Amino acid sequence: HKEWRDNIFGNSHEDAWRRDFTVNAIFYDPVKQNFLDFTGMGITDLEKGIVRCIGNPEERITEDPVRIIRGLKLCAQYGFEIDSETESAMTRHIELVSKCSISRLSLEVQKILHKPFSHKILQIFKEYGILKVVLPFLHYNWDTPETKYMLELLEERNQRLLKGCYRDSTSLAIAGCVLPFAEKRFGTPFQLWEHRHGIESSLRKLLFEIFYPCSFPKQLTVASVLILLLQPFLKSLNAKKSILRNRRFPTAKELLIIQNNLKWHDIELEKFWTEQIAGKY
């Protein structure tokens, strides 16, 4: 009998040289309590804020083009700069990202929206031309009031997340991306829309349109649409008190607060729903 294995495991040194960037190949030895920099450049690049491929950038990028996304995320999140050779390889092979599986791209976009740097990452994606491949709807609608407002909503959400005002809800970020385009299509810009028959289906279709070719798990899509559906009720203050028991109410209220901070500046709006929660009828 011969045992077959799909994976060949190596030591730490071999593992380091299989990774994407030098800053991602730094190990820590908890016994000796010291860092292990097998590439010889990881710690220096980390200190200088440089994204550099391990080995030949051309080979590293072409063997897994998703590394372009991860490299740009490092730049947006930490203010790193890309090494010239690495940047050249990334730029030459951006179109290869479209060859990656939709599931991998969708997961990367989901991770981006989950973290508090999404607005910066989308901006750097646009600068490098990769937004056209990953999220073409946003690429072609970039220079519009709706996309500008979307980035403002994401930035406000991210700042509140970093301050600990609310949790890191991915459905909130997705709903924030859809909201400005939903206002334009179904209502008045910056003023929401009136609830009507079929709006739920229309919002879902718009969500798919904005994030195509990426897709999200059904549960995440449903949650995002429900958050959007609650916005007109929360804004008009005419919702039934049973809305407080809706499991999406806290996240919907957070999106309402974000909009209020940016556009409406209604001092009574947040106070009203806070009192409703506290039972002060």
PDB file of C-alpha atoms in Angstrom:
ATOM      1  CA  HIS A   1       0.000   0.000   0.000  1.00  0.00           C
ATOM      2  CA  LYS A   2       1.313   3.428  -0.949  1.00  0.00           C
ATOM      3  CA  GLU A   3       0.005   6.567   0.711  1.00  0.00           C
ATOM      4  CA  TRP A   4      -0.623   9.487  -1.656  1.00  0.00           C
ATOM      5  CA  ARG A   5      -0.528  13.083  -0.505  1.00  0.00           C
ATOM      6  CA  ASP A   6      -1.635  16.143  -2.464  1.00  0.00           C
ATOM      7  CA  ASN A   7       0.448  18.543  -0.389  1.00  0.00           C
ATOM      8  CA  ILE A   8       4.157  18.542   0.274  1.00  0.00           C
ATOM      9  CA  PHE A   9       5.009  20.288   3.503  1.00  0.00           C
ATOM     10  CA  GLY A  10       8.369  21.943   3.952  1.00  0.00           C
ATOM     11  CA  ASN A  11      10.112  23.762   6.745  1.00  0.00           C
ATOM     12  CA  SER A  12       9.664  27.426   7.647  1.00  0.00           C
ATOM     13  CA  HIS A  13      12.404  28.553   5.274  1.00  0.00           C
ATOM     14  CA  GLU A  14      10.755  26.792   2.331  1.00  0.00           C
ATOM     15  CA  ASP A  15       7.349  28.109   3.339  1.00  0.00           C
ATOM     16  CA  ALA A  16       8.619  31.689   3.437  1.00  0.00           C
ATOM     17  CA  TRP A  17       9.941  31.532  -0.105  1.00  0.00           C
ATOM     18  CA  ARG A  18       6.574  30.283  -1.377  1.00  0.00           C
ATOM     19  CA  ARG A  19       4.739  33.375  -0.097  1.00  0.00           C
ATOM     20  CA  ASP A  20       3.736  36.455  -2.059  1.00  0.00           C
ATOM     21  CA  PHE A  21       5.461  39.506  -0.534  1.00  0.00           C
ATOM     22  CA  THR A  22       8.470  39.911   1.715  1.00  0.00           C
ATOM     23  CA  VAL A  23       6.430  41.620   4.440  1.00  0.00           C
ATOM     24  CA  ASN A  24       4.175  38.548   4.561  1.00  0.00           C
ATOM     25  CA  ALA A  25       7.067  36.110   5.000  1.00  0.00           C
ATOM     26  CA  ILE A  26       8.273  37.178   8.450  1.00  0.00           C
ATOM     27  CA  PHE A  27       8.038  34.461  11.106  1.00  0.00           C
ATOM     28  CA  TYR A  28       8.121  34.719  14.888  1.00  0.00           C
ATOM     29  CA  ASP A  29       9.802  32.140  17.104  1.00  0.00           C
ATOM     30  CA  PRO A  30       7.838  32.112  20.401  1.00  0.00           C
ATOM     31  CA  VAL A  31      10.513  30.016  22.130  1.00  0.00           C
ATOM     32  CA  LYS A  32      13.492  32.222  21.327  1.00  0.00           C
ATOM     33  CA  GLN A  33      11.207  35.262  21.074  1.00  0.00           C
ATOM     34  CA  ASN A  34      12.764  36.611  17.910  1.00  0.00           C
ATOM     35  CA  PHE A  35      11.726  37.276  14.326  1.00  0.00           C
ATOM     36  CA  LEU A  36      12.862  35.110  11.419  1.00  0.00           C
ATOM     37  CA  ASP A  37      13.291  36.918   8.120  1.00  0.00           C
ATOM     38  CA  PHE A  38      14.225  34.152   5.691  1.00  0.00           C
ATOM     39  CA  THR A  39      14.043  36.370   2.592  1.00  0.00           C
ATOM     40  CA  GLY A  40      16.425  38.866   4.182  1.00  0.00           C
ATOM     41  CA  MET A  41      14.231  41.785   3.103  1.00  0.00           C
ATOM     42  CA  GLY A  42      10.960  41.413   5.014  1.00  0.00           C
ATOM     43  CA  ILE A  43      11.793  43.418   8.119  1.00  0.00           C
ATOM     44  CA  THR A  44      13.517  46.180   6.134  1.00  0.00           C
ATOM     45  CA  ASP A  45      10.576  46.409   3.727  1.00  0.00           C
ATOM     46  CA  LEU A  46       8.157  46.453   6.645  1.00  0.00           C
ATOM     47  CA  GLU A  47      10.034  49.325   8.283  1.00  0.00           C
ATOM     48  CA  LYS A  48      10.207  51.273   5.005  1.00  0.00           C
ATOM     49  CA  GLY A  49       6.665  50.410   3.963  1.00  0.00           C
ATOM     50  CA  ILE A  50       7.479  48.598   0.725  1.00  0.00           C
ATOM     51  CA  VAL A  51       5.454  45.916  -1.056  1.00  0.00           C
ATOM     52  CA  ARG A  52       7.968  43.659  -2.821  1.00  0.00           C
ATOM     53  CA  CYS A  53       7.395  40.277  -4.429  1.00  0.00           C
ATOM     54  CA  ILE A  54       9.502  37.392  -3.205  1.00  0.00           C
ATOM     55  CA  GLY A  55      11.744  36.202  -6.025  1.00  0.00           C
ATOM     56  CA  ASN A  56      10.850  37.050  -9.618  1.00  0.00           C
ATOM     57  CA  PRO A  57       7.816  39.423  -9.627  1.00  0.00           C
ATOM     58  CA  GLU A  58       6.773  38.210 -13.078  1.00  0.00           C
ATOM     59  CA  GLU A  59       6.524  34.621 -11.865  1.00  0.00           C
ATOM     60  CA  ARG A  60       4.891  35.531  -8.556  1.00  0.00           C
ATOM     61  CA  ILE A  61       2.123  37.578 -10.177  1.00  0.00           C
ATOM     62  CA  THR A  62       1.383  35.263 -13.090  1.00  0.00           C
ATOM     63  CA  GLU A  63       1.157  32.166 -10.884  1.00  0.00           C
ATOM     64  CA  ASP A  64      -1.537  33.872  -8.798  1.00  0.00           C
ATOM     65  CA  PRO A  65      -2.902  37.228 -10.104  1.00  0.00           C
ATOM     66  CA  VAL A  66      -4.981  37.690  -6.931  1.00  0.00           C
ATOM     67  CA  ARG A  67      -1.674  38.827  -5.427  1.00  0.00           C
ATOM     68  CA  ILE A  68      -2.203  42.106  -7.283  1.00  0.00           C
ATOM     69  CA  ILE A  69      -5.319  42.690  -5.173  1.00  0.00           C
ATOM     70  CA  ARG A  70      -3.508  41.780  -1.969  1.00  0.00           C
ATOM     71  CA  GLY A  71      -0.562  44.031  -2.766  1.00  0.00           C
ATOM     72  CA  LEU A  72      -2.816  47.019  -3.415  1.00  0.00           C
ATOM     73  CA  LYS A  73      -4.711  46.287  -0.196  1.00  0.00           C
ATOM     74  CA  LEU A  74      -1.431  46.606   1.714  1.00  0.00           C
ATOM     75  CA  CYS A  75      -0.841  49.991   0.095  1.00  0.00           C
ATOM     76  CA  ALA A  76      -4.315  51.278   0.924  1.00  0.00           C
ATOM     77  CA  GLN A  77      -4.426  49.893   4.454  1.00  0.00           C
ATOM     78  CA  TYR A  78      -0.932  50.773   5.640  1.00  0.00           C
ATOM     79  CA  GLY A  79       0.207  53.468   3.233  1.00  0.00           C
ATOM     80  CA  PHE A  80       2.878  51.211   1.711  1.00  0.00           C
ATOM     81  CA  GLU A  81       4.499  51.858  -1.666  1.00  0.00           C
ATOM     82  CA  ILE A  82       5.093  49.197  -4.304  1.00  0.00           C
ATOM     83  CA  ASP A  83       8.607  48.260  -5.369  1.00  0.00           C
ATOM     84  CA  SER A  84       9.194  49.348  -8.985  1.00  0.00           C
ATOM     85  CA  GLU A  85       9.727  45.832 -10.379  1.00  0.00           C
ATOM     86  CA  THR A  86       6.720  44.505  -8.503  1.00  0.00           C
ATOM     87  CA  GLU A  87       4.609  47.424  -9.704  1.00  0.00           C
ATOM     88  CA  SER A  88       5.643  46.831 -13.318  1.00  0.00           C
ATOM     89  CA  ALA A  89       4.654  43.166 -13.100  1.00  0.00           C
ATOM     90  CA  MET A  90       1.322  44.071 -11.498  1.00  0.00           C
ATOM     91  CA  THR A  91       0.521  46.668 -14.138  1.00  0.00           C
ATOM     92  CA  ARG A  92       1.372  44.346 -17.014  1.00  0.00           C
ATOM     93  CA  HIS A  93      -0.828  41.531 -15.766  1.00  0.00           C
ATOM     94  CA  ILE A  94      -3.919  43.257 -14.337  1.00  0.00           C
ATOM     95  CA  GLU A  95      -6.130  41.612 -16.972  1.00  0.00           C
ATOM     96  CA  LEU A  96      -5.117  38.192 -15.612  1.00  0.00           C
ATOM     97  CA  VAL A  97      -7.250  38.925 -12.545  1.00  0.00           C
ATOM     98  CA  SER A  98     -10.317  38.406 -14.745  1.00  0.00           C
ATOM     99  CA  LYS A  99      -9.159  34.805 -15.253  1.00  0.00           C
ATOM    100  CA  CYS A 100      -9.368  34.055 -11.524  1.00  0.00           C
ATOM    101  CA  SER A 101     -12.392  32.199 -10.236  1.00  0.00           C
ATOM    102  CA  ILE A 102     -15.427  34.301  -9.351  1.00  0.00           C
ATOM    103  CA  SER A 103     -15.518  32.703  -5.907  1.00  0.00           C
ATOM    104  CA  ARG A 104     -11.978  33.932  -5.112  1.00  0.00           C
ATOM    105  CA  LEU A 105     -12.667  37.447  -6.377  1.00  0.00           C
ATOM    106  CA  SER A 106     -15.950  37.560  -4.479  1.00  0.00           C
ATOM    107  CA  LEU A 107     -14.219  36.515  -1.270  1.00  0.00           C
ATOM    108  CA  GLU A 108     -11.559  39.213  -1.730  1.00  0.00           C
ATOM    109  CA  VAL A 109     -14.232  41.891  -2.267  1.00  0.00           C
ATOM    110  CA  GLN A 110     -16.127  40.629   0.773  1.00  0.00           C
ATOM    111  CA  LYS A 111     -12.950  40.907   2.863  1.00  0.00           C
ATOM    112  CA  ILE A 112     -12.331  44.429   1.564  1.00  0.00           C
ATOM    113  CA  LEU A 113     -15.822  45.588   2.549  1.00  0.00           C
ATOM    114  CA  HIS A 114     -15.516  43.958   5.952  1.00  0.00           C
ATOM    115  CA  LYS A 115     -12.446  45.972   6.969  1.00  0.00           C
ATOM    116  CA  PRO A 116     -12.345  49.706   7.828  1.00  0.00           C
ATOM    117  CA  PHE A 117     -10.236  50.660   4.797  1.00  0.00           C
ATOM    118  CA  SER A 118     -12.657  49.829   1.989  1.00  0.00           C
ATOM    119  CA  HIS A 119     -12.941  53.384   0.646  1.00  0.00           C
ATOM    120  CA  LYS A 120      -9.151  53.663   0.333  1.00  0.00           C
ATOM    121  CA  ILE A 121      -8.852  50.254  -1.321  1.00  0.00           C
ATOM    122  CA  LEU A 122     -11.510  51.049  -3.951  1.00  0.00           C
ATOM    123  CA  GLN A 123      -9.738  54.318  -4.718  1.00  0.00           C
ATOM    124  CA  ILE A 124      -6.369  52.646  -5.244  1.00  0.00           C
ATOM    125  CA  PHE A 125      -8.059  49.950  -7.353  1.00  0.00           C
ATOM    126  CA  LYS A 126      -9.307  52.737  -9.610  1.00  0.00           C
ATOM    127  CA  GLU A 127      -5.863  54.350  -9.781  1.00  0.00           C
ATOM    128  CA  TYR A 128      -4.222  51.111 -10.917  1.00  0.00           C
ATOM    129  CA  GLY A 129      -6.987  50.128 -13.342  1.00  0.00           C
ATOM    130  CA  ILE A 130      -7.980  46.955 -11.543  1.00  0.00           C
ATOM    131  CA  LEU A 131     -11.441  48.227 -10.582  1.00  0.00           C
ATOM    132  CA  LYS A 132     -12.487  47.754 -14.219  1.00  0.00           C
ATOM    133  CA  VAL A 133     -11.764  44.042 -13.829  1.00  0.00           C
ATOM    134  CA  VAL A 134     -13.049  43.429 -10.301  1.00  0.00           C
ATOM    135  CA  LEU A 135     -16.052  45.792 -10.101  1.00  0.00           C
ATOM    136  CA  PRO A 136     -16.749  47.188 -13.591  1.00  0.00           C
ATOM    137  CA  PHE A 137     -19.993  48.943 -12.570  1.00  0.00           C
ATOM    138  CA  LEU A 138     -18.116  51.176 -10.131  1.00  0.00           C
ATOM    139  CA  HIS A 139     -15.342  51.736 -12.682  1.00  0.00           C
ATOM    140  CA  TYR A 140     -17.734  53.054 -15.322  1.00  0.00           C
ATOM    141  CA  ASN A 141     -19.719  55.089 -12.781  1.00  0.00           C
ATOM    142  CA  TRP A 142     -16.698  56.418 -10.901  1.00  0.00           C
ATOM    143  CA  ASP A 143     -17.042  60.102 -11.812  1.00  0.00           C
ATOM    144  CA  THR A 144     -20.652  60.380 -10.658  1.00  0.00           C
ATOM    145  CA  PRO A 145     -22.270  61.973  -7.576  1.00  0.00           C
ATOM    146  CA  GLU A 146     -23.508  58.517  -6.593  1.00  0.00           C
ATOM    147  CA  THR A 147     -20.033  56.969  -6.395  1.00  0.00           C
ATOM    148  CA  LYS A 148     -18.706  60.018  -4.575  1.00  0.00           C
ATOM    149  CA  TYR A 149     -21.476  59.666  -2.001  1.00  0.00           C
ATOM    150  CA  MET A 150     -20.844  55.914  -1.779  1.00  0.00           C
ATOM    151  CA  LEU A 151     -17.199  56.538  -0.883  1.00  0.00           C
ATOM    152  CA  GLU A 152     -18.288  59.102   1.712  1.00  0.00           C
ATOM    153  CA  LEU A 153     -20.694  56.590   3.257  1.00  0.00           C
ATOM    154  CA  LEU A 154     -17.965  53.950   3.387  1.00  0.00           C
ATOM    155  CA  GLU A 155     -15.471  56.360   4.908  1.00  0.00           C
ATOM    156  CA  GLU A 156     -17.950  57.478   7.588  1.00  0.00           C
ATOM    157  CA  ARG A 157     -18.784  53.836   8.315  1.00  0.00           C
ATOM    158  CA  ASN A 158     -15.082  52.988   8.547  1.00  0.00           C
ATOM    159  CA  GLN A 159     -14.296  55.889  10.867  1.00  0.00           C
ATOM    160  CA  ARG A 160     -17.136  54.875  13.171  1.00  0.00           C
ATOM    161  CA  LEU A 161     -15.876  51.296  13.086  1.00  0.00           C
ATOM    162  CA  LEU A 162     -12.343  52.377  14.073  1.00  0.00           C
ATOM    163  CA  LYS A 163     -13.795  54.480  16.897  1.00  0.00           C
ATOM    164  CA  GLY A 164     -15.786  51.521  18.191  1.00  0.00           C
ATOM    165  CA  CYS A 165     -19.184  53.112  17.479  1.00  0.00           C
ATOM    166  CA  TYR A 166     -20.441  49.983  15.740  1.00  0.00           C
ATOM    167  CA  ARG A 167     -19.281  46.508  14.791  1.00  0.00           C
ATOM    168  CA  ASP A 168     -17.654  45.430  11.523  1.00  0.00           C
ATOM    169  CA  SER A 169     -20.809  44.515   9.598  1.00  0.00           C
ATOM    170  CA  THR A 170     -20.187  43.518   5.979  1.00  0.00           C
ATOM    171  CA  SER A 171     -23.903  43.774   5.167  1.00  0.00           C
ATOM    172  CA  LEU A 172     -23.817  47.400   6.341  1.00  0.00           C
ATOM    173  CA  ALA A 173     -20.932  48.156   3.968  1.00  0.00           C
ATOM    174  CA  ILE A 174     -22.722  46.466   1.053  1.00  0.00           C
ATOM    175  CA  ALA A 175     -25.944  48.365   1.773  1.00  0.00           C
ATOM    176  CA  GLY A 176     -23.954  51.607   1.925  1.00  0.00           C
ATOM    177  CA  CYS A 177     -22.515  50.907  -1.519  1.00  0.00           C
ATOM    178  CA  VAL A 178     -25.947  50.266  -3.018  1.00  0.00           C
ATOM    179  CA  LEU A 179     -27.837  53.103  -1.318  1.00  0.00           C
ATOM    180  CA  PRO A 180     -26.764  56.098  -3.481  1.00  0.00           C
ATOM    181  CA  PHE A 181     -27.552  54.217  -6.703  1.00  0.00           C
ATOM    182  CA  ALA A 182     -30.894  53.046  -5.262  1.00  0.00           C
ATOM    183  CA  GLU A 183     -31.794  56.655  -4.444  1.00  0.00           C
ATOM    184  CA  LYS A 184     -31.067  57.732  -8.007  1.00  0.00           C
ATOM    185  CA  ARG A 185     -32.959  54.839  -9.584  1.00  0.00           C
ATOM    186  CA  PHE A 186     -35.948  54.545  -7.259  1.00  0.00           C
ATOM    187  CA  GLY A 187     -36.253  57.919  -5.531  1.00  0.00           C
ATOM    188  CA  THR A 188     -34.500  61.258  -5.108  1.00  0.00           C
ATOM    189  CA  PRO A 189     -30.712  61.568  -4.720  1.00  0.00           C
ATOM    190  CA  PHE A 190     -29.732  61.790  -1.049  1.00  0.00           C
ATOM    191  CA  GLN A 191     -33.402  61.536   0.003  1.00  0.00           C
ATOM    192  CA  LEU A 192     -34.149  57.787  -0.127  1.00  0.00           C
ATOM    193  CA  TRP A 193     -37.259  56.417  -1.880  1.00  0.00           C
ATOM    194  CA  GLU A 194     -40.854  55.570  -1.076  1.00  0.00           C
ATOM    195  CA  HIS A 195     -41.603  51.994  -0.141  1.00  0.00           C
ATOM    196  CA  ARG A 196     -43.678  50.279  -2.818  1.00  0.00           C
ATOM    197  CA  HIS A 197     -44.545  46.864  -4.158  1.00  0.00           C
ATOM    198  CA  GLY A 198     -41.614  45.157  -5.839  1.00  0.00           C
ATOM    199  CA  ILE A 199     -38.926  47.396  -4.329  1.00  0.00           C
ATOM    200  CA  GLU A 200     -37.263  44.457  -2.557  1.00  0.00           C
ATOM    201  CA  SER A 201     -36.735  42.612  -5.828  1.00  0.00           C
ATOM    202  CA  SER A 202     -35.507  45.816  -7.496  1.00  0.00           C
ATOM    203  CA  LEU A 203     -32.968  46.457  -4.751  1.00  0.00           C
ATOM    204  CA  ARG A 204     -31.685  42.910  -4.994  1.00  0.00           C
ATOM    205  CA  LYS A 205     -31.228  43.202  -8.761  1.00  0.00           C
ATOM    206  CA  LEU A 206     -29.419  46.511  -8.319  1.00  0.00           C
ATOM    207  CA  LEU A 207     -27.080  44.945  -5.735  1.00  0.00           C
ATOM    208  CA  PHE A 208     -26.210  42.176  -8.199  1.00  0.00           C
ATOM    209  CA  GLU A 209     -25.628  44.774 -10.932  1.00  0.00           C
ATOM    210  CA  ILE A 210     -23.274  46.879  -8.822  1.00  0.00           C
ATOM    211  CA  PHE A 211     -21.103  43.985  -7.644  1.00  0.00           C
ATOM    212  CA  TYR A 212     -21.105  41.907 -10.839  1.00  0.00           C
ATOM    213  CA  PRO A 213     -19.234  39.640 -11.578  1.00  0.00           C
ATOM    214  CA  CYS A 214     -18.747  39.072  -7.856  1.00  0.00           C
ATOM    215  CA  SER A 215     -21.464  37.487  -5.774  1.00  0.00           C
ATOM    216  CA  PHE A 216     -22.058  37.113  -2.059  1.00  0.00           C
ATOM    217  CA  PRO A 217     -23.596  34.363   0.071  1.00  0.00           C
ATOM    218  CA  LYS A 218     -27.398  34.466   0.032  1.00  0.00           C
ATOM    219  CA  GLN A 219     -27.606  35.294   3.731  1.00  0.00           C
ATOM    220  CA  LEU A 220     -25.365  38.335   3.249  1.00  0.00           C
ATOM    221  CA  THR A 221     -27.357  39.547   0.245  1.00  0.00           C
ATOM    222  CA  VAL A 222     -30.674  39.166   2.066  1.00  0.00           C
ATOM    223  CA  ALA A 223     -29.352  41.060   5.096  1.00  0.00           C
ATOM    224  CA  SER A 224     -28.055  43.924   2.937  1.00  0.00           C
ATOM    225  CA  VAL A 225     -31.385  44.293   1.108  1.00  0.00           C
ATOM    226  CA  LEU A 226     -33.347  44.270   4.369  1.00  0.00           C
ATOM    227  CA  ILE A 227     -31.124  47.042   5.749  1.00  0.00           C
ATOM    228  CA  LEU A 228     -31.942  49.109   2.669  1.00  0.00           C
ATOM    229  CA  LEU A 229     -35.665  48.340   2.891  1.00  0.00           C
ATOM    230  CA  LEU A 230     -35.825  49.737   6.432  1.00  0.00           C
ATOM    231  CA  GLN A 231     -34.266  53.106   5.552  1.00  0.00           C
ATOM    232  CA  PRO A 232     -37.404  54.992   4.379  1.00  0.00           C
ATOM    233  CA  PHE A 233     -39.341  53.853   7.465  1.00  0.00           C
ATOM    234  CA  LEU A 234     -36.597  54.890   9.862  1.00  0.00           C
ATOM    235  CA  LYS A 235     -36.115  58.235   8.123  1.00  0.00           C
ATOM    236  CA  SER A 236     -39.827  59.160   8.197  1.00  0.00           C
ATOM    237  CA  LEU A 237     -40.209  58.079  11.852  1.00  0.00           C
ATOM    238  CA  ASN A 238     -43.536  56.416  11.008  1.00  0.00           C
ATOM    239  CA  ALA A 239     -42.460  52.825  11.441  1.00  0.00           C
ATOM    240  CA  LYS A 240     -44.367  50.510  13.721  1.00  0.00           C
ATOM    241  CA  LYS A 241     -42.705  49.789  17.036  1.00  0.00           C
ATOM    242  CA  SER A 242     -42.442  46.170  15.985  1.00  0.00           C
ATOM    243  CA  ILE A 243     -39.560  47.290  13.763  1.00  0.00           C
ATOM    244  CA  LEU A 244     -37.423  47.346  16.909  1.00  0.00           C
ATOM    245  CA  ARG A 245     -37.681  43.568  16.998  1.00  0.00           C
ATOM    246  CA  ASN A 246     -36.396  43.212  13.447  1.00  0.00           C
ATOM    247  CA  ARG A 247     -32.993  41.538  13.641  1.00  0.00           C
ATOM    248  CA  ARG A 248     -31.643  43.991  11.043  1.00  0.00           C
ATOM    249  CA  PHE A 249     -32.854  47.056  12.931  1.00  0.00           C
ATOM    250  CA  PRO A 250     -29.534  47.826  14.730  1.00  0.00           C
ATOM    251  CA  THR A 251     -27.565  47.742  11.482  1.00  0.00           C
ATOM    252  CA  ALA A 252     -30.261  49.663   9.606  1.00  0.00           C
ATOM    253  CA  LYS A 253     -30.205  52.304  12.346  1.00  0.00           C
ATOM    254  CA  GLU A 254     -26.415  52.557  11.986  1.00  0.00           C
ATOM    255  CA  LEU A 255     -26.756  53.213   8.243  1.00  0.00           C
ATOM    256  CA  LEU A 256     -29.370  55.856   9.019  1.00  0.00           C
ATOM    257  CA  ILE A 257     -26.967  57.556  11.454  1.00  0.00           C
ATOM    258  CA  ILE A 258     -24.199  57.497   8.854  1.00  0.00           C
ATOM    259  CA  GLN A 259     -26.466  59.198   6.309  1.00  0.00           C
ATOM    260  CA  ASN A 260     -27.615  61.717   8.890  1.00  0.00           C
ATOM    261  CA  ASN A 261     -24.032  62.608   9.793  1.00  0.00           C
ATOM    262  CA  LEU A 262     -23.208  63.263   6.146  1.00  0.00           C
ATOM    263  CA  LYS A 263     -26.337  64.815   4.638  1.00  0.00           C
ATOM    264  CA  TRP A 264     -29.347  65.548   6.800  1.00  0.00           C
ATOM    265  CA  HIS A 265     -27.868  66.706  10.121  1.00  0.00           C
ATOM    266  CA  ASP A 266     -31.186  66.136  11.884  1.00  0.00           C
ATOM    267  CA  ILE A 267     -30.405  66.218  15.622  1.00  0.00           C
ATOM    268  CA  GLU A 268     -33.765  64.622  16.481  1.00  0.00           C
ATOM    269  CA  LEU A 269     -33.396  61.594  14.222  1.00  0.00           C
ATOM    270  CA  GLU A 270     -30.847  59.573  16.191  1.00  0.00           C
ATOM    271  CA  LYS A 271     -32.356  60.768  19.469  1.00  0.00           C
ATOM    272  CA  PHE A 272     -35.798  59.475  18.460  1.00  0.00           C
ATOM    273  CA  TRP A 273     -34.662  55.922  17.724  1.00  0.00           C
ATOM    274  CA  THR A 274     -32.377  55.839  20.756  1.00  0.00           C
ATOM    275  CA  GLU A 275     -35.361  56.692  22.929  1.00  0.00           C
ATOM    276  CA  GLN A 276     -37.473  54.079  21.160  1.00  0.00           C
ATOM    277  CA  ILE A 277     -34.868  51.463  21.997  1.00  0.00           C
ATOM    278  CA  ALA A 278     -34.758  52.633  25.588  1.00  0.00           C
ATOM    279  CA  GLY A 279     -38.547  52.293  25.799  1.00  0.00           C
ATOM    280  CA  LYS A 280     -39.265  56.010  26.236  1.00  0.00           C
ATOM    281  CA  TYR A 281     -42.512  56.219  24.337  1.00  0.00           C
TER     282      TYR A 281
END
